[in-house]
Amino acid sequence: MKKFRIVAALFLTTLMLAACGNINTTQNTPSTVNKKKLQTTGQAGGDNYQGVIKNGHYQVSKSRGVTNDQDANQFNLKSFENGLLNVSKKQFKPSKYIFQEGQYLSTGTVQDWLGRESKDNPDGLNPADNGKKDPDKRNPMYLQAMEEQDYMTQDGDNLKLSGITIGLGLNSVDYYTKEQYGAQYSTKISDEQVQEQGKAIAAKVLQRLRRTKGVGKDVPVIIALYKQAPDDSLVGGTFFNYSVNDGKSIDAWKNIDQRNAVFPSAGGSASSGTSNDESNFENFKTQVQNFFPNLSGVTAQAQYQDDSLSGMNVTITTQFYSQTEVISLTQYLAQVAPKYLPSGVPIDITVQSTDGVQSFLNRDAGENKFTTHVFGSY
Amino acid sequence: MKKFRIVAALFLTTLMLAACGNINTTQNTPSTVNKKKLQTTGQAGGDNYQGVIKNGHYQVSKSRGVTNDQDANQFNLKSFENGLLNVSKKQFKPSKYIFQEGQYLSTGTVQDWLGRESKDNPDGLNPADNGKKDPDKRNPMYLQAMEEQDYMTQDGDNLKLSGITIGLGLNSVDYYTKEQYGAQYSTKISDEQVQEQGKAIAAKVLQRLRRTKGVGKDVPVIIALYKQAPDDSLVGGTFFNYSVNDGKSIDAWKNIDQRNAVFPSAGGSASSGTSNDESNFENFKTQVQNFFPNLSGVTAQAQYQDDSLSGMNVTITTQFYSQTEVISLTQYLAQVAPKYLPSGVPIDITVQSTDGVQSFLNRDAGENKFTTHVFGSY
């Protein structure tokens, strides 16, 4: 494991948001290599991790971009990575741990693991191709995405690896073509299979990770299982299981009860538990669309944890004719949103046109008022 | 003039940001038409105007969309409308006046006025076509855009027109084609001509406005002159003159000393007065680009009032591979921006990728810290 120098003042900087986290090596330590400087990105917002800066550069993931290439639904990507940070926070507190992009699994490794098992690729974690093309007879690709996150703690003047989180993104639908550039077909994968296959893959990943140079035998490794949303979904997938492991084999799995919803829902009638939130949202939508001409869409993503609403992202799409209209709509939203939208959970409202984001409103869980921002230009 | 009913509590709502400004008609006034309800949009931010809502709908401009169609440079559009609000604030204080989108000049009127004078269009404010095609011999179009803003005050239970602001957008370059769908040519218009023509057009506009039904003879009318930026500019134009008029003819013109800059400047060397801001920005840019791989652009718009920097919009464009990178860059920006970017003026920093806005940071004039927001998705 590489060691980076760090001064003891590091954690003071987490308290000073606007202060610069540029932490040079202390000069009184003879072993200091001057060019090796450690900085952190600072914390923006109370419960975010600080990130590792090495020699002035942000330390990007060793497998950077692999997941991105794999995923046709951009919602999955953000949801997977944000969700993985949230799973990590259950075990690695942002006040104590520093976030580092994954440094142990390389692009090549992750690409091999995400592939099918074959003579050329014995490490593939997806089942071998059985040659069948029928949706229900072929072996689908279960594992679609993998992400490593490292969690560091201070160890004297150094940073030490103190935790790893691995997210496994599992397909609920596997898209494939029967010939190159051919029509797209799909194999549906049941929730039971997603869970069973995910757990089996997780066991292999943990074993391999323990053998990886620098990881060590007892550093806590979280493995979190994520069910990817289908390509046509307007919201990303959800995490459903995670396990914190100190040894070589998987310890007990814990449930994550997470559910996403899109408002207005396609069917018109909401699924259980969401109906009240949805009717509130519908009232908000009616109010806003009545207020303003040319609003082409008012939609929302909602997320539920343990059957309670945990957050909402509202998107308002429109063709605006003037900046004064954007300002007025934003002011109006700041008035009606607290009245109609659920309280006690974080809510983002983004107003966008074909020219991009025009304004946005935001309220954190504990606040009453929405803060507003209208994007301007000189 | 149309009258809208309003209760006396209206101005209380300006103090309560999150309170709803829904103001029904009082029931004890016999002349009340129940369907006529007046609301305001509420104020988002201390020095914004409230807008007029009539019968639950936002009251859009009578000449909505005309300016938009006229303008190839989107920067001009936002800059023109925001700037016009700022000119209005010199005379009509947001604490006393309520903003109403222009209700006196219709789309047809504005379209006629923006045209060339001709037999078919005697009201055209641009000079008649002299038939010449040469850039320096033809009569260019001087007037490109026009916007009306109304400023209302409370008059018992009603709203009364108490001010009008007219913005005239004047070309610094007039683009034209010699034949339909032909190549684009351009006529450059000197600053002296922009000013001279603008003032002559303003005199006509004021006379016509005074004759317009509902405007009245003595309501204060501000006319503000704006020089449009060329189509290829990365920042909008600027206001240079305004006049507050109580009667039929133009009173004294006042100067507006406004200048826009783009950083990094094309020439590399900054024009006078900006050099220090530009070198600070260059340091910021170097710092950020060094920190993060794949940052394809770090640019800024800056505006100067009376030769002092009055605000800056920074845009960072990049291809990101993960949400954690967006979070880390945003945290880092919150650290280095206060160190390198000028203090005491409002600054926006927007981080965007091909997928749209990823995060943004903002600091108002009186603040030290940047507030940050990373756009997420479930």
Coordinates of C-alpha atoms in Angstrom, one line a residue, chain A residues 62-230:
Chain A
K62 CA -7.7 2.9 -11.4
S63 CA -10.8 1.6 -13.2
R64 CA -12.0 5.0 -14.3
G65 CA -14.8 5.0 -16.9
V66 CA -15.4 1.3 -17.0
T67 CA -18.9 1.5 -15.5
N68 CA -19.8 4.4 -17.7
D69 CA -19.1 2.5 -20.9
Q70 CA -21.3 -0.3 -19.7
D71 CA -24.5 1.6 -19.0
A72 CA -27.1 2.8 -21.4
N73 CA -29.2 4.4 -18.6
Q74 CA -27.5 7.4 -17.1
F75 CA -29.9 7.4 -14.2
N76 CA -28.4 4.1 -13.1
L77 CA -24.9 5.6 -13.1
K78 CA -25.6 8.5 -10.7
S79 CA -27.9 6.4 -8.5
F80 CA -25.4 3.6 -8.3
E81 CA -22.5 5.9 -7.2
N82 CA -24.5 8.1 -4.9
G83 CA -26.2 5.0 -3.3
L84 CA -22.8 3.3 -2.8
L85 CA -21.5 6.4 -0.9
N86 CA -24.6 6.2 1.3
V87 CA -24.1 2.5 2.0
S88 CA -20.5 3.2 2.9
K89 CA -21.6 5.9 5.3
K90 CA -23.4 3.2 7.4
Q91 CA -20.0 1.8 8.2
F92 CA -17.3 4.5 7.5
K93 CA -18.3 7.8 9.0
P94 CA -17.4 10.8 6.9
S95 CA -16.1 12.6 10.0
K96 CA -13.4 9.9 10.4
Y97 CA -12.8 8.4 6.9
I98 CA -11.4 10.1 3.8
F99 CA -12.7 9.0 0.4
Q100 CA -10.3 7.7 -2.2
E101 CA -11.3 6.6 -5.7
G102 CA -10.7 2.8 -6.1
Q103 CA -7.0 2.1 -6.4
Y104 CA -6.8 -1.7 -6.2
L105 CA -8.9 -2.9 -9.1
S106 CA -7.6 -1.8 -12.4
T107 CA -9.5 -1.1 -15.6
G108 CA -8.3 -4.4 -17.1
T109 CA -9.3 -6.4 -14.0
V110 CA -12.7 -4.9 -13.8
Q111 CA -13.3 -5.4 -17.6
D112 CA -12.2 -9.1 -17.3
W113 CA -14.5 -9.6 -14.3
L114 CA -17.5 -8.0 -15.9
G115 CA -17.1 -10.3 -19.0
R116 CA -18.4 -13.8 -19.5
E117 CA -16.3 -16.7 -18.3
S118 CA -14.5 -18.3 -21.2
K119 CA -11.2 -19.9 -22.2
D120 CA -9.8 -16.4 -23.0
N121 CA -11.3 -14.9 -19.9
P122 CA -11.3 -17.4 -17.0
D123 CA -11.9 -14.5 -14.5
G124 CA -15.3 -13.6 -16.1
L125 CA -17.9 -13.4 -13.4
N126 CA -20.8 -13.7 -15.9
P127 CA -21.8 -17.2 -16.9
A128 CA -20.3 -18.8 -20.1
D129 CA -22.2 -18.4 -23.3
N130 CA -24.3 -21.5 -23.8
G131 CA -24.8 -20.6 -27.5
K132 CA -28.5 -20.2 -27.2
K133 CA -30.2 -17.0 -28.5
D134 CA -33.7 -17.5 -27.0
P135 CA -34.4 -14.9 -24.2
D136 CA -35.4 -17.7 -21.7
K137 CA -32.8 -20.3 -22.8
R138 CA -29.6 -18.2 -23.0
N139 CA -27.4 -17.4 -20.0
P140 CA -28.0 -13.7 -19.3
M141 CA -25.3 -11.3 -18.2
Y142 CA -26.0 -10.9 -14.5
L143 CA -23.2 -8.5 -13.6
Q144 CA -23.3 -5.2 -15.4
A145 CA -21.2 -2.7 -13.3
M146 CA -18.6 -2.8 -10.6
E147 CA -17.2 0.0 -8.5
E148 CA -14.5 0.2 -5.9
Q149 CA -14.4 2.9 -3.3
D150 CA -11.5 3.1 -0.7
Y151 CA -11.9 4.6 2.7
M152 CA -8.7 6.0 4.4
T153 CA -7.9 7.0 7.9
Q154 CA -5.0 8.9 9.3
D155 CA -2.1 6.8 10.7
G156 CA 0.4 9.2 12.1
D157 CA 1.7 11.2 9.2
N158 CA 0.2 8.8 6.6
L159 CA -3.1 7.7 5.2
K160 CA -3.9 4.1 5.7
L161 CA -6.5 1.9 3.9
S162 CA -9.2 1.3 6.5
G163 CA -12.1 0.1 4.4
I164 CA -13.2 -0.8 0.9
T165 CA -16.6 -0.7 -0.5
I166 CA -17.5 -2.7 -3.7
G167 CA -20.7 -2.1 -5.5
L168 CA -22.0 -4.7 -7.8
G169 CA -24.6 -3.5 -10.3
L170 CA -26.9 -6.4 -11.4
N171 CA -29.2 -6.5 -14.3
S172 CA -32.9 -6.8 -13.9
V173 CA -33.1 -6.9 -17.7
D174 CA -30.2 -8.1 -19.9
Y175 CA -30.2 -6.5 -23.3
Y176 CA -28.5 -8.4 -26.2
T177 CA -28.5 -8.7 -29.9
K178 CA -28.6 -12.0 -31.9
E179 CA -26.0 -10.8 -34.4
Q180 CA -23.7 -7.8 -34.5
Y181 CA -25.7 -4.5 -35.0
G182 CA -28.9 -6.6 -35.0
A183 CA -32.2 -5.9 -33.3
Q184 CA -32.1 -5.6 -29.5
Y185 CA -33.6 -8.4 -27.5
S186 CA -33.9 -8.7 -23.7
T187 CA -33.9 -11.4 -21.0
K188 CA -35.7 -10.5 -17.9
I189 CA -34.1 -11.6 -14.6
S190 CA -36.3 -12.2 -11.6
D191 CA -35.6 -10.5 -8.3
E192 CA -34.8 -13.9 -6.7
Q193 CA -32.2 -14.6 -9.4
V194 CA -30.7 -11.1 -9.1
Q195 CA -30.3 -11.7 -5.4
E196 CA -29.0 -15.3 -5.7
Q197 CA -26.5 -14.5 -8.5
G198 CA -25.4 -11.3 -6.8
K199 CA -24.5 -13.1 -3.6
A200 CA -22.6 -15.8 -5.5
I201 CA -20.7 -13.2 -7.4
A202 CA -20.0 -11.2 -4.3
A203 CA -18.4 -14.3 -2.6
K204 CA -16.0 -14.6 -5.5
V205 CA -15.2 -10.9 -5.6
L206 CA -14.4 -10.9 -1.9
Q207 CA -12.1 -13.9 -2.2
R208 CA -10.2 -12.3 -5.1
L209 CA -10.0 -8.9 -3.4
R210 CA -8.4 -10.4 -0.3
R211 CA -5.7 -11.8 -2.6
T212 CA -5.1 -8.5 -4.3
K213 CA -1.8 -6.8 -3.4
G214 CA -2.2 -4.1 -0.7
V215 CA -5.7 -5.0 0.4
G216 CA -4.7 -7.2 3.3
K217 CA -6.6 -9.9 5.1
D218 CA -8.7 -8.0 7.6
V219 CA -9.5 -4.6 6.3
P220 CA -13.3 -4.2 6.4
V221 CA -14.8 -4.8 2.9
I222 CA -18.4 -3.8 2.3
I223 CA -20.1 -5.5 -0.7
A224 CA -23.3 -3.9 -1.8
L225 CA -25.7 -5.3 -4.3
Y226 CA -27.6 -3.0 -6.7
K227 CA -30.4 -3.9 -9.0
Q228 CA -30.1 -1.8 -12.2
A229 CA -33.2 -0.2 -13.6
P230 CA -34.2 -1.1 -17.2

